[in-house]
Amino acid sequence: MRPKTALQLVNTLARSDGGPARHALEVNFALNSAGLKVQLVSITAPGTDSLLTEMSTRPDFPAMPPRAGAFGSLRTALREARAIAKYDVLILHGYYLWWIPVAVLVATFYRTPIFVMPHGSLTTFDRGRSRLKKRLFWLIGGGWLVDIHARFLVASTLEKFELPRSIKRARVTVVGAGAQTPDIEVGGAPEPHSPVRLLTLSRLAPKKRIDLVLAALHVLRESGRAATLTIAGSGDRGYEMHLRRITSDLGLDEHVAFAGSVGTAEKSILLTEADVFVLPSDDENFGLAFAEASVHALPAVVSTRVGAATALPPEAGVRLEAPTAQSIALAVESILANHSAARAATRRFAVEEFSWDSVASRWLDALANSSRVRSRRTSLEARKET
């Protein structure tokens, strides 16, 4: 038996928060479209950077609108906490956040089933950063309480098996993540542009290894392949300046464009007009940008650390165990040699893996496991009343 109502809490709906904010909204839209009544509430207000601004005009915008910054005062926070009792399940986005253990404690008191989506914060790579702070959060901040009382929803098999041992694998379900499918034709796809258009699309952070993509572009051009690179995304200003210095040092200023943060429409144009997507990250519990590239039929070169690409068929792209500039350049060339077939294979793969209908179905199946817990709670309360 599936739950009928759910409450989702996320830290913020700001565009700058990247994957967690956007994914929480997409899940909200998809589950509401699938018939589950879901209320999404953000803890803090996103200000002028709100994703709601660009997504409020979508045709699938839910009848119960997401609310931002509902915890702006103690009074509203207490009201929202009491409201947890009204819902069949509670879904929390994040892990190392002060309010996560608090929400778990309240939901446990009301016996409301809890699901946590950590968004990659519990992978081996991320746990290795700020290790002392994270250990203190677990011991003193209440992380142990979350591990005991919550079920976990993760985006990939890679993420599931990297969770800490304090989380029992039987309480973890892989639900994946989705991407909006554009209305584009794959059959009769055009040949690669000249120059070839490479694209990276991500938050600008060292682990994304955009430096390797720049080096690969240099290798391609030195070998005689005319190619350009668009770097879409924003992030650490210091890292962006580092990438710009690499671009200049390699003599690539005329062949590299820094697009900055892009909205939905602009992103779709970039993905549609590119020839090859490149994401050689050191760590991606999922890799939403890869999923977005795939639904645009854009073949990709990725590292094996991109969780969403685990099942990528070889005809749709290349997965590299230890990416280097040379191996990325060779992978790009192999895709270009069969570009039309690679685009078609990528689109077939994406429809099966990343359509929101498929992802919503996985979510509903996972949440249904909690209905028995809810039923036991209801029967116990009924007995008390009699």
mmCIF file of C-alpha atoms in Angstrom:
data_model
loop_
_atom_site.group_PDB
_atom_site.id
_atom_site.type_symbol
_atom_site.label_atom_id
_atom_site.label_comp_id
_atom_site.label_asym_id
_atom_site.label_seq_id
_atom_site.Cartn_x
_atom_site.Cartn_y
_atom_site.Cartn_z
ATOM 1 C CA MET A 1 0.000 0.000 0.000
ATOM 2 C CA ARG A 2 1.427 3.330 -1.074
ATOM 3 C CA PRO A 3 1.303 6.458 1.118
ATOM 4 C CA LYS A 4 -1.076 9.201 0.053
ATOM 5 C CA THR A 5 0.781 12.253 1.390
ATOM 6 C CA ALA A 6 4.410 13.222 1.926
ATOM 7 C CA LEU A 7 6.380 16.175 3.259
ATOM 8 C CA GLN A 8 9.737 17.004 1.702
ATOM 9 C CA LEU A 9 12.270 19.229 3.463
ATOM 10 C CA VAL A 10 15.291 20.697 1.693
ATOM 11 C CA ASN A 11 17.842 23.218 2.913
ATOM 12 C CA THR A 12 17.196 25.803 0.191
ATOM 13 C CA LEU A 13 15.685 26.189 -3.264
ATOM 14 C CA ALA A 14 18.489 28.495 -4.405
ATOM 15 C CA ARG A 15 19.971 27.810 -7.823
ATOM 16 C CA SER A 16 23.453 28.104 -6.290
ATOM 17 C CA ASP A 17 22.800 25.020 -4.145
ATOM 18 C CA GLY A 18 23.050 22.930 -7.307
ATOM 19 C CA GLY A 19 21.810 19.348 -7.390
ATOM 20 C CA PRO A 20 19.951 19.005 -4.045
ATOM 21 C CA ALA A 21 17.694 22.019 -4.625
ATOM 22 C CA ARG A 22 16.875 21.205 -8.246
ATOM 23 C CA HIS A 23 16.461 17.503 -7.559
ATOM 24 C CA ALA A 24 14.106 18.104 -4.625
ATOM 25 C CA LEU A 25 11.924 20.254 -6.889
ATOM 26 C CA GLU A 26 11.951 17.727 -9.739
ATOM 27 C CA VAL A 27 11.026 14.909 -7.343
ATOM 28 C CA ASN A 28 8.225 17.092 -5.984
ATOM 29 C CA PHE A 29 6.857 17.677 -9.485
ATOM 30 C CA ALA A 30 7.189 14.026 -10.520
ATOM 31 C CA LEU A 31 5.575 12.518 -7.404
ATOM 32 C CA ASN A 32 2.674 14.964 -7.525
ATOM 33 C CA SER A 33 2.157 14.111 -11.196
ATOM 34 C CA ALA A 34 2.150 10.421 -10.211
ATOM 35 C CA GLY A 35 -0.694 10.980 -7.743
ATOM 36 C CA LEU A 36 1.120 11.385 -4.410
ATOM 37 C CA LYS A 37 0.288 14.649 -2.634
ATOM 38 C CA VAL A 38 3.683 16.101 -1.744
ATOM 39 C CA GLN A 39 4.426 19.369 0.016
ATOM 40 C CA LEU A 40 7.965 20.668 -0.493
ATOM 41 C CA VAL A 41 9.304 23.131 2.078
ATOM 42 C CA SER A 42 12.749 24.753 2.171
ATOM 43 C CA ILE A 43 14.362 25.623 5.491
ATOM 44 C CA THR A 44 15.897 28.885 4.279
ATOM 45 C CA ALA A 45 14.732 31.452 1.744
ATOM 46 C CA PRO A 46 16.649 31.474 -1.568
ATOM 47 C CA GLY A 47 16.236 35.206 -2.199
ATOM 48 C CA THR A 48 16.558 36.307 -5.833
ATOM 49 C CA ASP A 49 18.429 33.079 -6.687
ATOM 50 C CA SER A 50 15.301 30.912 -6.430
ATOM 51 C CA LEU A 51 14.771 27.986 -8.783
ATOM 52 C CA LEU A 52 11.047 28.560 -8.349
ATOM 53 C CA THR A 53 11.357 31.641 -10.556
ATOM 54 C CA GLU A 54 12.334 29.612 -13.620
ATOM 55 C CA MET A 55 10.213 26.544 -12.808
ATOM 56 C CA SER A 56 6.916 28.174 -11.760
ATOM 57 C CA THR A 57 5.691 28.369 -15.368
ATOM 58 C CA ARG A 58 6.092 24.649 -16.054
ATOM 59 C CA PRO A 59 2.852 22.831 -16.973
ATOM 60 C CA ASP A 60 3.474 20.191 -14.283
ATOM 61 C CA PHE A 61 3.791 22.759 -11.482
ATOM 62 C CA PRO A 62 1.975 21.091 -8.540
ATOM 63 C CA ALA A 63 -1.355 22.274 -7.171
ATOM 64 C CA MET A 64 0.259 22.401 -3.711
ATOM 65 C CA PRO A 65 3.062 24.922 -4.441
ATOM 66 C CA PRO A 66 6.515 24.496 -2.854
ATOM 67 C CA ARG A 67 7.142 26.905 0.003
ATOM 68 C CA ALA A 68 10.489 28.599 0.563
ATOM 69 C CA GLY A 69 11.950 29.838 3.834
ATOM 70 C CA ALA A 70 9.145 28.468 6.004
ATOM 71 C CA PHE A 71 11.473 28.239 9.027
ATOM 72 C CA GLY A 72 12.178 31.958 9.213
ATOM 73 C CA SER A 73 11.134 32.270 12.861
ATOM 74 C CA LEU A 74 10.737 30.063 15.928
ATOM 75 C CA ARG A 75 6.953 30.240 15.652
ATOM 76 C CA THR A 76 6.875 29.057 12.018
ATOM 77 C CA ALA A 77 9.494 26.400 12.762
ATOM 78 C CA LEU A 78 7.344 24.959 15.551
ATOM 79 C CA ARG A 79 4.273 25.040 13.320
ATOM 80 C CA GLU A 80 6.096 23.184 10.555
ATOM 81 C CA ALA A 81 7.450 20.640 13.052
ATOM 82 C CA ARG A 82 3.961 19.858 14.346
ATOM 83 C CA ALA A 83 2.730 19.477 10.776
ATOM 84 C CA ILE A 84 5.004 16.434 10.305
ATOM 85 C CA ALA A 85 2.377 14.362 12.127
ATOM 86 C CA LYS A 86 -0.140 15.018 9.327
ATOM 87 C CA TYR A 87 1.876 13.314 6.598
ATOM 88 C CA ASP A 88 2.269 9.627 5.776
ATOM 89 C CA VAL A 89 6.026 9.964 5.169
ATOM 90 C CA LEU A 90 8.786 12.524 5.670
ATOM 91 C CA ILE A 91 11.496 12.960 2.999
ATOM 92 C CA LEU A 92 14.681 14.831 3.914
ATOM 93 C CA HIS A 93 17.225 16.071 1.378
ATOM 94 C CA GLY A 94 20.775 16.265 2.754
ATOM 95 C CA TYR A 95 22.643 14.849 5.733
ATOM 96 C CA TYR A 96 25.265 17.107 7.348
ATOM 97 C CA LEU A 97 22.746 19.850 8.188
ATOM 98 C CA TRP A 98 21.754 20.926 11.703
ATOM 99 C CA TRP A 99 18.031 20.501 11.066
ATOM 100 C CA ILE A 100 18.178 16.919 9.719
ATOM 101 C CA PRO A 101 18.553 15.207 13.158
ATOM 102 C CA VAL A 102 15.938 17.598 14.592
ATOM 103 C CA ALA A 103 13.424 16.624 11.899
ATOM 104 C CA VAL A 104 14.232 12.936 12.457
ATOM 105 C CA LEU A 105 13.678 13.338 16.200
ATOM 106 C CA VAL A 106 10.285 15.010 15.659
ATOM 107 C CA ALA A 107 9.186 12.436 13.078
ATOM 108 C CA THR A 108 10.266 9.606 15.370
ATOM 109 C CA PHE A 109 8.135 11.090 18.151
ATOM 110 C CA TYR A 110 5.127 11.168 15.820
ATOM 111 C CA ARG A 111 6.079 7.757 14.371
ATOM 112 C CA THR A 112 6.145 9.175 10.863
ATOM 113 C CA PRO A 113 8.321 7.055 8.525
ATOM 114 C CA ILE A 114 11.496 8.896 7.488
ATOM 115 C CA PHE A 115 13.433 8.792 4.224
ATOM 116 C CA VAL A 116 16.759 10.578 3.748
ATOM 117 C CA MET A 117 18.385 11.338 0.399
ATOM 118 C CA PRO A 118 21.980 12.357 1.234
ATOM 119 C CA HIS A 119 22.840 13.633 -2.273
ATOM 120 C CA GLY A 120 26.342 12.190 -2.283
ATOM 121 C CA SER A 121 27.369 13.628 1.084
ATOM 122 C CA LEU A 122 28.093 10.109 2.402
ATOM 123 C CA THR A 123 30.327 8.831 -0.398
ATOM 124 C CA THR A 124 33.892 7.843 0.450
ATOM 125 C CA PHE A 125 35.200 10.961 -1.300
ATOM 126 C CA ASP A 126 32.966 13.399 0.592
ATOM 127 C CA ARG A 127 33.395 11.724 3.979
ATOM 128 C CA GLY A 128 37.130 12.208 3.567
ATOM 129 C CA ARG A 129 36.716 15.993 3.569
ATOM 130 C CA SER A 130 36.367 17.876 6.899
ATOM 131 C CA ARG A 131 36.574 14.476 8.573
ATOM 132 C CA LEU A 132 36.669 15.763 12.154
ATOM 133 C CA LYS A 133 33.620 18.024 11.721
ATOM 134 C CA LYS A 134 31.632 15.180 10.199
ATOM 135 C CA ARG A 135 32.619 12.794 12.941
ATOM 136 C CA LEU A 136 31.488 15.329 15.560
ATOM 137 C CA PHE A 137 28.201 15.783 13.694
ATOM 138 C CA TRP A 138 27.617 12.034 13.871
ATOM 139 C CA LEU A 139 28.544 11.713 17.557
ATOM 140 C CA ILE A 140 27.212 14.970 19.006
ATOM 141 C CA GLY A 141 24.991 16.486 16.323
ATOM 142 C CA GLY A 142 22.720 13.480 16.004
ATOM 143 C CA GLY A 143 23.947 11.722 12.879
ATOM 144 C CA TRP A 144 23.705 8.385 14.685
ATOM 145 C CA LEU A 145 20.004 9.093 15.304
ATOM 146 C CA VAL A 146 19.445 9.593 11.568
ATOM 147 C CA ASP A 147 21.236 6.341 10.715
ATOM 148 C CA ILE A 148 19.075 4.361 13.158
ATOM 149 C CA HIS A 149 15.623 5.746 12.364
ATOM 150 C CA ALA A 150 15.714 6.682 8.673
ATOM 151 C CA ARG A 151 15.564 4.717 5.478
ATOM 152 C CA PHE A 152 17.914 5.987 2.780
ATOM 153 C CA LEU A 153 17.222 6.728 -0.873
ATOM 154 C CA VAL A 154 20.268 7.063 -3.116
ATOM 155 C CA ALA A 155 20.825 7.942 -6.739
ATOM 156 C CA SER A 156 23.139 5.103 -7.777
ATOM 157 C CA THR A 157 24.470 1.679 -6.843
ATOM 158 C CA LEU A 158 27.904 3.259 -6.474
ATOM 159 C CA GLU A 159 26.553 5.585 -3.789
ATOM 160 C CA LYS A 160 24.719 2.766 -1.976
ATOM 161 C CA PHE A 161 27.821 0.683 -1.409
ATOM 162 C CA GLU A 162 29.899 3.652 -0.273
ATOM 163 C CA LEU A 163 27.548 4.549 2.575
ATOM 164 C CA PRO A 164 29.127 4.200 6.046
ATOM 165 C CA ARG A 165 28.753 0.887 7.868
ATOM 166 C CA SER A 166 26.469 2.517 10.441
ATOM 167 C CA ILE A 167 23.716 2.440 7.791
ATOM 168 C CA LYS A 168 22.321 -1.035 7.165
ATOM 169 C CA ARG A 169 22.180 -1.842 3.444
ATOM 170 C CA ALA A 170 18.721 -3.375 3.886
ATOM 171 C CA ARG A 171 17.466 0.143 4.666
ATOM 172 C CA VAL A 172 18.865 1.614 1.430
ATOM 173 C CA THR A 173 17.056 1.797 -1.924
ATOM 174 C CA VAL A 174 18.480 2.993 -5.244
ATOM 175 C CA VAL A 175 15.890 5.253 -6.884
ATOM 176 C CA GLY A 176 18.094 7.046 -9.401
ATOM 177 C CA ALA A 177 17.353 10.549 -10.633
ATOM 178 C CA GLY A 178 15.663 11.967 -13.675
ATOM 179 C CA ALA A 179 16.041 14.690 -16.242
ATOM 180 C CA GLN A 180 13.476 16.556 -18.309
ATOM 181 C CA THR A 181 13.274 14.987 -21.755
ATOM 182 C CA PRO A 182 13.371 17.581 -24.555
ATOM 183 C CA ASP A 183 11.323 17.260 -27.706
ATOM 184 C CA ILE A 184 14.111 16.516 -30.168
ATOM 185 C CA GLU A 185 14.513 14.079 -33.027
ATOM 186 C CA VAL A 186 17.405 11.621 -32.911
ATOM 187 C CA GLY A 187 16.927 9.899 -36.239
ATOM 188 C CA GLY A 188 18.910 11.585 -38.963
ATOM 189 C CA ALA A 189 21.045 13.425 -36.404
ATOM 190 C CA PRO A 190 23.491 15.852 -38.017
ATOM 191 C CA GLU A 191 27.166 15.077 -38.342
ATOM 192 C CA PRO A 192 29.507 16.662 -35.772
ATOM 193 C CA HIS A 193 30.102 20.356 -36.189
ATOM 194 C CA SER A 194 33.341 21.749 -37.493
ATOM 195 C CA PRO A 195 34.975 22.726 -35.215
ATOM 196 C CA VAL A 196 33.714 19.945 -32.937
ATOM 197 C CA ARG A 197 31.839 21.325 -29.926
ATOM 198 C CA LEU A 198 32.768 19.898 -26.538
ATOM 199 C CA LEU A 199 30.726 20.793 -23.454
ATOM 200 C CA THR A 200 31.130 20.584 -19.697
ATOM 201 C CA LEU A 201 28.202 21.504 -17.478
ATOM 202 C CA SER A 202 28.645 21.473 -13.730
ATOM 203 C CA ARG A 203 29.403 23.439 -10.617
ATOM 204 C CA LEU A 204 32.950 24.732 -10.923
ATOM 205 C CA ALA A 205 34.857 22.687 -8.365
ATOM 206 C CA PRO A 206 38.233 20.887 -8.421
ATOM 207 C CA LYS A 207 36.674 17.404 -8.248
ATOM 208 C CA LYS A 208 34.982 17.977 -11.637
ATOM 209 C CA ARG A 209 38.452 17.887 -13.281
ATOM 210 C CA ILE A 210 37.674 20.497 -15.889
ATOM 211 C CA ASP A 211 41.424 21.066 -16.016
ATOM 212 C CA LEU A 212 41.690 17.647 -17.701
ATOM 213 C CA VAL A 213 39.062 18.642 -20.266
ATOM 214 C CA LEU A 214 41.084 21.749 -21.137
ATOM 215 C CA ALA A 215 44.215 19.638 -21.498
ATOM 216 C CA ALA A 216 42.300 17.170 -23.699
ATOM 217 C CA LEU A 217 41.134 20.025 -25.917
ATOM 218 C CA HIS A 218 44.779 21.046 -26.311
ATOM 219 C CA VAL A 219 45.701 17.456 -27.292
ATOM 220 C CA LEU A 220 42.893 17.341 -29.868
ATOM 221 C CA ARG A 221 43.908 20.619 -31.445
ATOM 222 C CA GLU A 222 47.593 19.648 -31.495
ATOM 223 C CA SER A 223 46.645 16.459 -33.352
ATOM 224 C CA GLY A 224 44.828 18.475 -36.029
ATOM 225 C CA ARG A 225 41.238 18.172 -34.776
ATOM 226 C CA ALA A 226 39.440 21.521 -34.866
ATOM 227 C CA ALA A 227 37.520 21.712 -31.595
ATOM 228 C CA THR A 228 36.070 24.170 -29.099
ATOM 229 C CA LEU A 229 34.941 23.852 -25.477
ATOM 230 C CA THR A 230 32.100 25.525 -23.589
ATOM 231 C CA ILE A 231 32.388 25.479 -19.795
ATOM 232 C CA ALA A 232 28.917 26.055 -18.338
ATOM 233 C CA GLY A 233 28.384 26.527 -14.618
ATOM 234 C CA SER A 234 29.504 28.671 -11.730
ATOM 235 C CA GLY A 235 31.087 28.010 -8.364
ATOM 236 C CA ASP A 236 34.378 28.693 -6.623
ATOM 237 C CA ARG A 237 35.685 31.983 -8.024
ATOM 238 C CA GLY A 238 39.268 31.028 -7.260
ATOM 239 C CA TYR A 239 38.919 27.774 -9.177
ATOM 240 C CA GLU A 240 37.359 29.590 -12.123
ATOM 241 C CA MET A 241 40.389 31.910 -12.260
ATOM 242 C CA HIS A 242 42.630 28.827 -12.101
ATOM 243 C CA LEU A 243 40.825 27.369 -15.142
ATOM 244 C CA ARG A 244 41.134 30.658 -16.998
ATOM 245 C CA ARG A 245 44.891 30.676 -16.351
ATOM 246 C CA ILE A 246 45.182 27.124 -17.704
ATOM 247 C CA THR A 247 43.208 28.202 -20.771
ATOM 248 C CA SER A 248 45.621 31.061 -21.425
ATOM 249 C CA ASP A 249 48.727 28.978 -20.726
ATOM 250 C CA LEU A 250 47.590 26.391 -23.290
ATOM 251 C CA GLY A 251 46.818 29.073 -25.874
ATOM 252 C CA LEU A 252 43.120 28.201 -25.920
ATOM 253 C CA ASP A 253 41.540 31.600 -25.219
ATOM 254 C CA GLU A 254 39.906 31.771 -28.659
ATOM 255 C CA HIS A 255 38.561 28.214 -28.397
ATOM 256 C CA VAL A 256 37.099 28.141 -24.868
ATOM 257 C CA ALA A 257 33.940 29.904 -23.701
ATOM 258 C CA PHE A 258 33.041 30.337 -20.014
ATOM 259 C CA ALA A 259 29.231 30.454 -20.111
ATOM 260 C CA GLY A 260 28.682 30.906 -16.363
ATOM 261 C CA SER A 261 25.453 29.832 -14.686
ATOM 262 C CA VAL A 262 22.772 28.910 -17.230
ATOM 263 C CA GLY A 263 18.992 28.656 -16.871
ATOM 264 C CA THR A 264 16.846 25.816 -18.157
ATOM 265 C CA ALA A 265 16.268 27.197 -21.664
ATOM 266 C CA GLU A 266 19.898 28.211 -22.223
ATOM 267 C CA LYS A 267 21.126 24.877 -20.864
ATOM 268 C CA SER A 268 18.894 22.970 -23.279
ATOM 269 C CA ILE A 269 20.278 24.972 -26.201
ATOM 270 C CA LEU A 270 23.865 24.234 -25.161
ATOM 271 C CA LEU A 271 23.134 20.507 -24.797
ATOM 272 C CA THR A 272 21.306 20.327 -28.110
ATOM 273 C CA GLU A 273 24.039 22.114 -30.041
ATOM 274 C CA ALA A 274 27.066 20.314 -28.540
ATOM 275 C CA ASP A 275 28.694 17.215 -30.060
ATOM 276 C CA VAL A 276 30.289 15.520 -27.022
ATOM 277 C CA PHE A 277 29.735 15.951 -23.286
ATOM 278 C CA VAL A 278 32.749 15.481 -20.995
ATOM 279 C CA LEU A 279 32.629 14.791 -17.228
ATOM 280 C CA PRO A 280 35.846 13.179 -15.890
ATOM 281 C CA SER A 281 34.962 13.821 -12.216
ATOM 282 C CA ASP A 282 36.854 12.370 -9.272
ATOM 283 C CA ASP A 283 33.501 11.788 -7.560
ATOM 284 C CA GLU A 284 29.833 11.939 -8.636
ATOM 285 C CA ASN A 285 27.325 10.017 -6.546
ATOM 286 C CA PHE A 286 25.020 10.437 -9.557
ATOM 287 C CA GLY A 287 25.933 13.173 -12.036
ATOM 288 C CA LEU A 288 22.749 15.029 -12.980
ATOM 289 C CA ALA A 289 24.473 16.939 -15.766
ATOM 290 C CA PHE A 290 25.326 13.612 -17.427
ATOM 291 C CA ALA A 291 21.654 12.587 -17.246
ATOM 292 C CA GLU A 292 20.628 15.920 -18.770
ATOM 293 C CA ALA A 293 23.163 15.456 -21.560
ATOM 294 C CA SER A 294 21.898 11.928 -22.209
ATOM 295 C CA VAL A 295 18.245 12.924 -22.620
ATOM 296 C CA HIS A 296 19.471 15.447 -25.204
ATOM 297 C CA ALA A 297 21.061 12.511 -27.081
ATOM 298 C CA LEU A 298 24.524 13.896 -26.373
ATOM 299 C CA PRO A 299 27.208 11.162 -26.237
ATOM 300 C CA ALA A 300 29.561 11.456 -23.293
ATOM 301 C CA VAL A 301 33.066 10.789 -22.046
ATOM 302 C CA VAL A 302 32.919 10.239 -18.282
ATOM 303 C CA SER A 303 34.947 8.761 -15.465
ATOM 304 C CA THR A 304 33.863 5.526 -13.811
ATOM 305 C CA ARG A 305 33.161 7.641 -10.723
ATOM 306 C CA VAL A 306 30.005 9.062 -12.345
ATOM 307 C CA GLY A 307 27.293 6.956 -10.735
ATOM 308 C CA ALA A 308 24.605 7.674 -13.332
ATOM 309 C CA ALA A 309 26.812 6.271 -16.101
ATOM 310 C CA THR A 310 27.352 2.827 -14.562
ATOM 311 C CA ALA A 311 25.100 1.173 -17.164
ATOM 312 C CA LEU A 312 26.191 3.373 -20.081
ATOM 313 C CA PRO A 313 26.376 1.132 -23.189
ATOM 314 C CA PRO A 314 29.718 1.341 -25.023
ATOM 315 C CA GLU A 315 28.042 2.512 -28.230
ATOM 316 C CA ALA A 316 26.666 5.565 -26.355
ATOM 317 C CA GLY A 317 29.890 6.843 -24.835
ATOM 318 C CA VAL A 318 33.143 6.039 -23.063
ATOM 319 C CA ARG A 319 33.808 5.424 -19.352
ATOM 320 C CA LEU A 320 37.410 5.983 -18.230
ATOM 321 C CA GLU A 321 38.893 4.394 -15.111
ATOM 322 C CA ALA A 322 41.643 6.983 -14.708
ATOM 323 C CA PRO A 323 41.042 9.872 -17.126
ATOM 324 C CA THR A 324 43.995 11.712 -18.625
ATOM 325 C CA ALA A 325 44.157 14.379 -21.285
ATOM 326 C CA GLN A 326 45.263 11.775 -23.815
ATOM 327 C CA SER A 327 42.611 9.187 -22.933
ATOM 328 C CA ILE A 328 39.840 11.805 -23.017
ATOM 329 C CA ALA A 329 40.990 13.009 -26.442
ATOM 330 C CA LEU A 330 41.052 9.427 -27.787
ATOM 331 C CA ALA A 331 37.581 8.776 -26.347
ATOM 332 C CA VAL A 332 36.231 11.905 -28.058
ATOM 333 C CA GLU A 333 37.677 10.738 -31.368
ATOM 334 C CA SER A 334 36.103 7.281 -30.994
ATOM 335 C CA ILE A 335 32.678 8.854 -30.433
ATOM 336 C CA LEU A 336 33.058 11.185 -33.403
ATOM 337 C CA ALA A 337 33.865 8.203 -35.644
ATOM 338 C CA ASN A 338 30.309 6.861 -35.102
ATOM 339 C CA HIS A 339 28.556 10.000 -33.959
ATOM 340 C CA SER A 340 25.073 9.450 -35.379
ATOM 341 C CA ALA A 341 24.868 5.911 -33.934
ATOM 342 C CA ALA A 342 26.196 7.161 -30.594
ATOM 343 C CA ARG A 343 23.464 9.822 -30.404
ATOM 344 C CA ALA A 344 20.724 7.267 -31.090
ATOM 345 C CA ALA A 345 22.123 4.824 -28.512
ATOM 346 C CA THR A 346 22.417 7.606 -25.930
ATOM 347 C CA ARG A 347 18.782 8.631 -26.346
ATOM 348 C CA ARG A 348 17.537 5.017 -25.987
ATOM 349 C CA PHE A 349 19.614 4.612 -22.817
ATOM 350 C CA ALA A 350 18.361 7.909 -21.387
ATOM 351 C CA VAL A 351 14.657 7.185 -21.904
ATOM 352 C CA GLU A 352 14.967 3.965 -19.911
ATOM 353 C CA GLU A 353 17.200 5.306 -17.149
ATOM 354 C CA PHE A 354 16.289 8.945 -16.637
ATOM 355 C CA SER A 355 12.665 9.592 -17.597
ATOM 356 C CA TRP A 356 10.819 11.063 -14.613
ATOM 357 C CA ASP A 357 8.003 8.539 -15.035
ATOM 358 C CA SER A 358 10.485 5.718 -14.384
ATOM 359 C CA VAL A 359 12.143 7.541 -11.490
ATOM 360 C CA ALA A 360 8.796 8.425 -9.860
ATOM 361 C CA SER A 361 7.761 4.765 -10.059
ATOM 362 C CA ARG A 362 10.942 3.750 -8.204
ATOM 363 C CA TRP A 363 10.279 6.388 -5.546
ATOM 364 C CA LEU A 364 6.701 5.235 -5.027
ATOM 365 C CA ASP A 365 7.817 1.622 -4.671
ATOM 366 C CA ALA A 366 10.417 2.646 -2.081
ATOM 367 C CA LEU A 367 7.979 4.793 -0.118
ATOM 368 C CA ALA A 368 5.420 1.965 -0.131
ATOM 369 C CA ASN A 369 7.723 0.023 2.192
ATOM 370 C CA SER A 370 6.844 2.549 4.882
ATOM 371 C CA SER A 371 3.077 2.097 4.706
ATOM 372 C CA ARG A 372 3.195 -0.983 6.933
ATOM 373 C CA VAL A 373 4.963 1.090 9.598
ATOM 374 C CA ARG A 374 2.295 3.766 9.281
ATOM 375 C CA SER A 375 -0.491 1.161 9.477
ATOM 376 C CA ARG A 376 0.941 -0.261 12.707
ATOM 377 C CA ARG A 377 1.063 3.249 14.167
ATOM 378 C CA THR A 378 -2.549 3.918 13.166
ATOM 379 C CA SER A 379 -3.808 0.675 14.671
ATOM 380 C CA LEU A 380 -1.957 1.351 17.921
ATOM 381 C CA GLU A 381 -3.480 4.816 18.173
ATOM 382 C CA ALA A 382 -6.916 3.392 17.447
ATOM 383 C CA ARG A 383 -6.510 0.886 20.274
ATOM 384 C CA LYS A 384 -5.524 3.677 22.687
ATOM 385 C CA GLU A 385 -8.629 5.640 21.783
ATOM 386 C CA THR A 386 -10.883 2.645 22.527
#
